[in-house]
mmCIF file of C-alpha atoms in Angstrom:
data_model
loop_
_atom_site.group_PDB
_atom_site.id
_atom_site.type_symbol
_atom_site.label_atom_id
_atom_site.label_comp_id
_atom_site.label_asym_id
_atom_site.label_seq_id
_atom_site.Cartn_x
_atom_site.Cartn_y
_atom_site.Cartn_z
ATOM 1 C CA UNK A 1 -0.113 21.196 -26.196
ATOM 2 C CA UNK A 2 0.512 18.086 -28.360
ATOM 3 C CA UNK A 3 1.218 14.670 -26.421
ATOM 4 C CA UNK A 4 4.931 15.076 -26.305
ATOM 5 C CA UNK A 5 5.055 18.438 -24.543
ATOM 6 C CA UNK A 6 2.410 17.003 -22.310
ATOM 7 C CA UNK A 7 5.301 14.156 -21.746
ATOM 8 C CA UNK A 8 8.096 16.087 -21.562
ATOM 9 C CA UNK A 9 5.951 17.750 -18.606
ATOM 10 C CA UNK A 10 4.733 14.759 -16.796
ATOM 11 C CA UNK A 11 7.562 12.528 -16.926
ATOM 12 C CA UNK A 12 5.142 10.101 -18.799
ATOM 13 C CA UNK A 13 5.615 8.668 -21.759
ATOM 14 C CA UNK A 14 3.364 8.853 -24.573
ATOM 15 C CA UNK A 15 2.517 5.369 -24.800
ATOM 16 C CA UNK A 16 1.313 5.547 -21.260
ATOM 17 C CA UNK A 17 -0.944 8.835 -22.023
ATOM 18 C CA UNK A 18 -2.589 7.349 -25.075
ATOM 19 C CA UNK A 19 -3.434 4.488 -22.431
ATOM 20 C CA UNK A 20 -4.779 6.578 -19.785
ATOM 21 C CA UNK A 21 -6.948 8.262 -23.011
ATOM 22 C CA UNK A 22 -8.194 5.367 -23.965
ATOM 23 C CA UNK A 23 -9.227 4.139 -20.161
ATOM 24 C CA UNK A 24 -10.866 7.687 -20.002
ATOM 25 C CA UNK A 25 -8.636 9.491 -17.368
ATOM 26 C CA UNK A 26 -7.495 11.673 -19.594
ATOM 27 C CA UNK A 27 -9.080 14.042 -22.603
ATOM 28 C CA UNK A 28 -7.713 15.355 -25.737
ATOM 29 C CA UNK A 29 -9.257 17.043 -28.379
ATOM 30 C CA UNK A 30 -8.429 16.548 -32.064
ATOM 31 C CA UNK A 31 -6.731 19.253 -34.102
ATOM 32 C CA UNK A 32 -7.315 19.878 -37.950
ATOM 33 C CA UNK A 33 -4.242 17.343 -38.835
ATOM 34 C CA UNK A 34 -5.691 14.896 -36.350
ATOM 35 C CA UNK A 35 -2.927 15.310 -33.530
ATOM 36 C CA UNK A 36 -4.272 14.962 -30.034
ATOM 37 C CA UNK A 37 -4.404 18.593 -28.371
ATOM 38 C CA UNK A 38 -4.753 18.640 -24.491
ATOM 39 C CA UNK A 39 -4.758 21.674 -22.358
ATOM 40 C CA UNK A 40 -3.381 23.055 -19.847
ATOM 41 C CA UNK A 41 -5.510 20.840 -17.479
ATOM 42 C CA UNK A 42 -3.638 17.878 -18.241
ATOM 43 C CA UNK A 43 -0.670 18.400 -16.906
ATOM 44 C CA UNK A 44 -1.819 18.255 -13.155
ATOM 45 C CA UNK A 45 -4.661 15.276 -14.091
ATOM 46 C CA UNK A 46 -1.957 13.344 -15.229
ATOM 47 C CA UNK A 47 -0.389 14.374 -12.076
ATOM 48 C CA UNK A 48 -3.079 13.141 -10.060
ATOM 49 C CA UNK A 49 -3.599 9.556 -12.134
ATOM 50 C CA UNK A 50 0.214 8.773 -10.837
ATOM 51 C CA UNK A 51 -0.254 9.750 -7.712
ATOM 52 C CA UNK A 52 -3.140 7.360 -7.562
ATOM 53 C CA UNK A 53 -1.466 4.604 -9.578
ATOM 54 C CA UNK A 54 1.049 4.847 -6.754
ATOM 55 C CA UNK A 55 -1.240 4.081 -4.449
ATOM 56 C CA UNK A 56 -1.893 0.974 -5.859
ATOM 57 C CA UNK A 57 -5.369 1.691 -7.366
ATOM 58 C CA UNK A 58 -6.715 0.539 -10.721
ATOM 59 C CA UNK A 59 -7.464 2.331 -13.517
ATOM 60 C CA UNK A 60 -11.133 1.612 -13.315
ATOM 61 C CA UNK A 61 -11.118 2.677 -9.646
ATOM 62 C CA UNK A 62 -8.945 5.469 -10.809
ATOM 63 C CA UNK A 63 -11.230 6.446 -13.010
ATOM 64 C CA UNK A 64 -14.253 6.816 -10.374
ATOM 65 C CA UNK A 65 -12.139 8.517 -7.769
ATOM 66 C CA UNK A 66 -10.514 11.297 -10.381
ATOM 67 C CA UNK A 67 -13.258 13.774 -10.566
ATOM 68 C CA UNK A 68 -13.317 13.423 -6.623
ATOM 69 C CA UNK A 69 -9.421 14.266 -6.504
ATOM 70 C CA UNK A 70 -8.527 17.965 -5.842
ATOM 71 C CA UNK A 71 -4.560 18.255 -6.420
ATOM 72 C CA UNK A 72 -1.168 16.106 -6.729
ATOM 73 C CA UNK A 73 -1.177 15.409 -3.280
ATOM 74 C CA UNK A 74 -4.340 13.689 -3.708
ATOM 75 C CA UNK A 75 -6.205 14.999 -1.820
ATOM 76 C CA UNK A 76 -9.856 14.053 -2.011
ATOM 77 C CA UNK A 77 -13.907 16.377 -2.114
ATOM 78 C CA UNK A 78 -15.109 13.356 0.262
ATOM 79 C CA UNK A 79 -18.463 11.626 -0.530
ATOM 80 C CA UNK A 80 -19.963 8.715 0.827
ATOM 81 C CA UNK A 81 -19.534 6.868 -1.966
ATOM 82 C CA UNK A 82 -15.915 7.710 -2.353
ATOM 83 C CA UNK A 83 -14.970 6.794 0.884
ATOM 84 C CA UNK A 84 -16.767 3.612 0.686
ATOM 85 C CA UNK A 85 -14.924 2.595 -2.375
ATOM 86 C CA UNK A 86 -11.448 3.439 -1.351
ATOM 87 C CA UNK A 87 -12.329 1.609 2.208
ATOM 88 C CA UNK A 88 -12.878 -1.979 -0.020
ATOM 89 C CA UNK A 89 -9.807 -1.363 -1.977
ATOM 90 C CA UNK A 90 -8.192 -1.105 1.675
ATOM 91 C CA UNK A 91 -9.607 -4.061 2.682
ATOM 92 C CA UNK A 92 -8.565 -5.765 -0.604
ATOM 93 C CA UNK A 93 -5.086 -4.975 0.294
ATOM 94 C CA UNK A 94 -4.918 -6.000 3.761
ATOM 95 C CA UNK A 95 -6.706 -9.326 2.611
ATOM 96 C CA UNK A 96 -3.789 -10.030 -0.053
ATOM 97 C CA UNK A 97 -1.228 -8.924 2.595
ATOM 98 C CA UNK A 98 -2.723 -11.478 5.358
ATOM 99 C CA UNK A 99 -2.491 -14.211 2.326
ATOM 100 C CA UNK A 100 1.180 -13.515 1.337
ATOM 101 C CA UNK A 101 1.913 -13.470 5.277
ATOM 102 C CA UNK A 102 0.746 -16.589 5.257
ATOM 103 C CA UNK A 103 2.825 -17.871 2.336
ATOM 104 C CA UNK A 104 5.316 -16.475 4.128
ATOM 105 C CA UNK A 105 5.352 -18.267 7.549
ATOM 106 C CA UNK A 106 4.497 -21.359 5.503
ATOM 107 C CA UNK A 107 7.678 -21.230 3.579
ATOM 108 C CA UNK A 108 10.131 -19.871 6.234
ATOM 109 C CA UNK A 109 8.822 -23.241 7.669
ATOM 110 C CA UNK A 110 9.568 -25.213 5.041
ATOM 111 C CA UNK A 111 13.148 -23.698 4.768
ATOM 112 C CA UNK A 112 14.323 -24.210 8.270
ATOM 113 C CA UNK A 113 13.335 -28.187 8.089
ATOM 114 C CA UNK A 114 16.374 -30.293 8.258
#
């Protein structure tokens, strides 16, 4: 299927799949005219990239995790490594969350000075 079938199916524009091609989450072959060709594959990988992107991951974690990802849901073919990555992008986030907390309570303070 050529990129805007593969759009029309996802929801996702073509801009955005020509991005996740070039941060190599997604494939496409090249036909004889030089259109990008995926298969039928893509549909639920680029299924799976959302879903992740949701999550709040990067596209270079994304791209490590994705071969580990079995369906939309994600849901995940656990490895050590795997679980140790997506335990220090946890911790990333509860780090920024404990420093926006703190902005927080320090402007709330600020505010209710006379």
């Amino acid at each position: 299927m050529r990129i805007g079938e593969l759009s029309r199916r996802t929801g996702v524009s073509p801009r955005l799949l020509r991005y996740y091609e070039a941060q190599g989450l997604l494939e496409a072959e090249r036909g004889p005219n030089a259109y990008r060709e995926y298969d039928e594959t893509a549909v639920p990988t680029v299924r799976r990239i959302r879903a992740l992107l949701d999550a709040g991951l990067s596209t270079e974690v994304i791209r490590e995790v994705l071969p580990c990802v079995r369906d939309e849901r994600p849901t995940f073919d656990w490895c050590e490594e795997l679980r140790r990555l997506l335990e220090s992008q946890l911790a990333s986030v509860n780090a920024r969350m404990a420093t926006l907390d703190h902005t927080r309570r320090t402007l709330t303070t600020y505010l209710t000075q006379p």
